[in-house]
Short mmCIF file of C-alpha atoms in Angstrom, two decimals:
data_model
loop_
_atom_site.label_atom_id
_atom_site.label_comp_id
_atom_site.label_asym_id
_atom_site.label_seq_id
_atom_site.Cartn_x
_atom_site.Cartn_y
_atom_site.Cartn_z
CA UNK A 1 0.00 0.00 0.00
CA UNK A 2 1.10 3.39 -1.09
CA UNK A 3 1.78 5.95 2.07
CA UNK A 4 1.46 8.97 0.04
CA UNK A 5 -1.52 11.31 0.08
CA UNK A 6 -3.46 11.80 -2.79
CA UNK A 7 -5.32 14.60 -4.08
CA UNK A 8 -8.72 13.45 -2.52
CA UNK A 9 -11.62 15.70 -3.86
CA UNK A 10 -15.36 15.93 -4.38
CA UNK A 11 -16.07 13.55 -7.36
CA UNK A 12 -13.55 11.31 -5.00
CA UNK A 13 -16.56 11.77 -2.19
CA UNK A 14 -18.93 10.48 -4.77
CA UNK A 15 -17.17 7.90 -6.31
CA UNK A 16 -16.92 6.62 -2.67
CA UNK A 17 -20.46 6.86 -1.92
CA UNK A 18 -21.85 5.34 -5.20
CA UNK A 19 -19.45 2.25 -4.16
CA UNK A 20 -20.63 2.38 -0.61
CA UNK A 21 -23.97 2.34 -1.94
CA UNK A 22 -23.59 -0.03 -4.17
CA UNK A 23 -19.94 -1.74 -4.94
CA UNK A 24 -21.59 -3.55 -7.94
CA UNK A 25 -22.47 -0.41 -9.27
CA UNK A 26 -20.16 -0.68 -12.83
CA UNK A 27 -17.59 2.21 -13.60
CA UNK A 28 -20.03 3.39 -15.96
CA UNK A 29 -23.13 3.68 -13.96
CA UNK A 30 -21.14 5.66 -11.57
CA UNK A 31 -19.76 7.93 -14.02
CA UNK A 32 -22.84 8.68 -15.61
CA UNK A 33 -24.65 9.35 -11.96
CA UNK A 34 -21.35 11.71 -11.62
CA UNK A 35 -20.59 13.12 -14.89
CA UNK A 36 -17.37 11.04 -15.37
CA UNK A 37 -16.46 8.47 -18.05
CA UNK A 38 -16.08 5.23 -16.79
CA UNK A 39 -12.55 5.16 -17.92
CA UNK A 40 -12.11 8.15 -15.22
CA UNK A 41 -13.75 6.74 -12.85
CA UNK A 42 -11.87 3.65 -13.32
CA UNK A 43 -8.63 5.48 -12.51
CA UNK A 44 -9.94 7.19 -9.44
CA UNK A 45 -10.95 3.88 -7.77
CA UNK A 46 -7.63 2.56 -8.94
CA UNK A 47 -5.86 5.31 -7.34
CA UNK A 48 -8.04 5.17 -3.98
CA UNK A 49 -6.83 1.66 -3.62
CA UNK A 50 -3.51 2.25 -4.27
CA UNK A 51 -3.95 5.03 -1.90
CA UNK A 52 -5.39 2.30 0.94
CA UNK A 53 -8.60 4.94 0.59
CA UNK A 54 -9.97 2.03 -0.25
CA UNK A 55 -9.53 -1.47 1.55
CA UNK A 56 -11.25 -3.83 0.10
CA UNK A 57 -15.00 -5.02 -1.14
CA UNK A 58 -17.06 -7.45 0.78
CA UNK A 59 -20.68 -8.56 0.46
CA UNK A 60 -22.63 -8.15 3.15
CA UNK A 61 -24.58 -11.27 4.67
CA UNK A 62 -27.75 -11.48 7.51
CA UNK A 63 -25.74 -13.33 10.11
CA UNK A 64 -28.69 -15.61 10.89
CA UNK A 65 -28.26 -16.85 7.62
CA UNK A 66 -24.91 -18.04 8.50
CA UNK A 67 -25.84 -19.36 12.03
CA UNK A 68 -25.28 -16.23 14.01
CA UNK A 69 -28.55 -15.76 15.81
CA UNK A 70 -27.23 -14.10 19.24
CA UNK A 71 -25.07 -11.13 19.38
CA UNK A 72 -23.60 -9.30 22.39
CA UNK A 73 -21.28 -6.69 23.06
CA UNK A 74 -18.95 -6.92 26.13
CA UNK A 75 -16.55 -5.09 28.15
CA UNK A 76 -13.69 -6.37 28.44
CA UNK A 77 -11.84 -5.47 32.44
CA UNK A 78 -8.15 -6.00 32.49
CA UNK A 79 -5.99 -6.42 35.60
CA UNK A 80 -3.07 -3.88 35.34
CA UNK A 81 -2.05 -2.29 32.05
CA UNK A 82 -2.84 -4.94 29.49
CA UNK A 83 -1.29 -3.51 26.29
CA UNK A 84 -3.46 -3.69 23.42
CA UNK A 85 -1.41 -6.08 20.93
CA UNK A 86 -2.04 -9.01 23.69
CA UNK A 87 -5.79 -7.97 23.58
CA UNK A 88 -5.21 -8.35 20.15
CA UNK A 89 -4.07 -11.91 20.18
CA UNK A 90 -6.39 -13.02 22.69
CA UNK A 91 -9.51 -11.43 20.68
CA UNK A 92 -7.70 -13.36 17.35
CA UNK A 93 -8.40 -16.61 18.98
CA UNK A 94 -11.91 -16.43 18.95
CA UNK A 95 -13.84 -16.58 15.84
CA UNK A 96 -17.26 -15.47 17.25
CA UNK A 97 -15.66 -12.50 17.91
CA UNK A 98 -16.37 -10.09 15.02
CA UNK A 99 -14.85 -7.03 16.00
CA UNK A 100 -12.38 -5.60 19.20
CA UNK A 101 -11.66 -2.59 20.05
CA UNK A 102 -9.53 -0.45 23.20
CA UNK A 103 -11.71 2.11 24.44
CA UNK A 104 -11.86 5.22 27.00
CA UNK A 105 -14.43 5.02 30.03
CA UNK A 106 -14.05 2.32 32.42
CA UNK A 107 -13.47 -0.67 30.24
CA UNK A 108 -10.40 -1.34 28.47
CA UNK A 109 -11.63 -3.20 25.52
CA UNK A 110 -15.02 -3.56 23.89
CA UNK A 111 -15.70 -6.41 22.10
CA UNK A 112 -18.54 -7.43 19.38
CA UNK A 113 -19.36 -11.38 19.72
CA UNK A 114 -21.97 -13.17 17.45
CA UNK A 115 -23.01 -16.70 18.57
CA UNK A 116 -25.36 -19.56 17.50
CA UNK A 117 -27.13 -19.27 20.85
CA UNK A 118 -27.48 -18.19 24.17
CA UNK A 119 -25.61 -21.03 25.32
CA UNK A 120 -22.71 -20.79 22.81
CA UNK A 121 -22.39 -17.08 23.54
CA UNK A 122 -22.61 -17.97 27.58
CA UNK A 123 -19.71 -20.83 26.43
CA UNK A 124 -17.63 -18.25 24.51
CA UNK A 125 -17.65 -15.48 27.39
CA UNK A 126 -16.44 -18.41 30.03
CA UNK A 127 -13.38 -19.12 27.34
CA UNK A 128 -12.50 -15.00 27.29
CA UNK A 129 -12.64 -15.01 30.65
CA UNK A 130 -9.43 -17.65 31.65
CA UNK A 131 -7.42 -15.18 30.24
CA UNK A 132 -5.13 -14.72 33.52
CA UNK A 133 -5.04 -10.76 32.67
CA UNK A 134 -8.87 -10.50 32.73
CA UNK A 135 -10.51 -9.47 35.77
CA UNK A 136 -13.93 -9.26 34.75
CA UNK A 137 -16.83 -8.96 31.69
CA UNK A 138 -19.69 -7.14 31.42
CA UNK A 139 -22.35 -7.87 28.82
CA UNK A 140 -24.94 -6.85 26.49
CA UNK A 141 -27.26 -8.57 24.73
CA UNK A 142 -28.46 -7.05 21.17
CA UNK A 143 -32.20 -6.95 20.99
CA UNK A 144 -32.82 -5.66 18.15
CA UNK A 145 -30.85 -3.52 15.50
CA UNK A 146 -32.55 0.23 14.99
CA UNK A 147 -30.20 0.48 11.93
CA UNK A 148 -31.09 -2.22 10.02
CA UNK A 149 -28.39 -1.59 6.97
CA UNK A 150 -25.77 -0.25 9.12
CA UNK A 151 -22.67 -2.11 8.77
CA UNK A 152 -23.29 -3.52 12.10
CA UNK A 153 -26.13 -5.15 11.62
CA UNK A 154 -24.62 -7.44 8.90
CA UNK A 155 -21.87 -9.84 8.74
CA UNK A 156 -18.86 -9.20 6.29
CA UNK A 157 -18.03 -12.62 6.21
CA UNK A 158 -18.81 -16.31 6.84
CA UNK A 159 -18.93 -17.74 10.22
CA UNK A 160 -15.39 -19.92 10.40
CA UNK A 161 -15.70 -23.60 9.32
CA UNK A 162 -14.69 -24.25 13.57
CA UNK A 163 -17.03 -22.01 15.30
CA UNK A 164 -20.47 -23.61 15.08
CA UNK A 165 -18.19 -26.67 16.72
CA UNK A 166 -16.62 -25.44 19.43
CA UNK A 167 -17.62 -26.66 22.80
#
């Protein structure tokens, strides 16, 4: 990936949007919602890639279609300083977790976990919490989602071949 900043400017913003929209949409159906010809549109995607302005295009998939009928988020409470790259590989070695972050407030890591069940979810959270450096969870079931196409509400990509296995 090229470090580099580009020139990023409005028909950029659009080209982006169209995509974000709809990352089917064909060079040409963007230009002509943008006043571009494909070919320049073509080029200004390349260049956003090489740019890492883009990262990448995934399809977006209902996670109960893949298994994923529970979802929780839960704070993660570390004992002493745990430094984020061993959250990292602790968070790495659990595929029903779908996203991890450090955060401010109280907790020192917030993490999004999708599950087949109650149970599995209840048998996930007991294998986060041997970590020796954890000193406590606190969870949150999802309900419902209030942004139904919000990127959260979806899954980017398959449930791993293991996960619907592991107890």
């Amino acid at each position: 990936m090229n470090s580099r900043q580009a020139p990023f400017d409005e028909l950029d913003r659009k080209i982006l949007t169209a995509l974000m929209a709809n990352a089917r949409s064909s060079f040409a159906e963007i230009g002509t919602e943008i006043g571009l010809s494909a070919t320049a549109v073509k080029r200004r995607v390349d260049r956003l890639r090489e740019t890492g302005v883009i990262t990448g295009f995934t399809a977006t998939v209902k996670p109960s279609a893949l298994g994923w009928r529970t979802e929780a988020y839960v704070e993660v409470y570390c004992e002493g300083a745990a430094p984020p790259r061993r959250l990292a590989e602790v968070v790495r070695n659990h595929p029903e977790i779908t996203a991890a972050m450090t955060v401010t407030g109280g907790a020192d890591a917030l993490l999004h976990v999708r599950a087949r069940d109650v149970e599995h979810f209840e048998e996930v959270l007991e294998r986060i919490r041997t970590e020796p450096f954890i000193r406590k969870t606190i969870s949150v079931m999802v309900l419902s989602h209030l942004l139904p196409d919000s990127p959260e509400a979806g899954a980017s990509q398959p449930a791993p071949e293991d996960a619907a296995d592991v107890r």
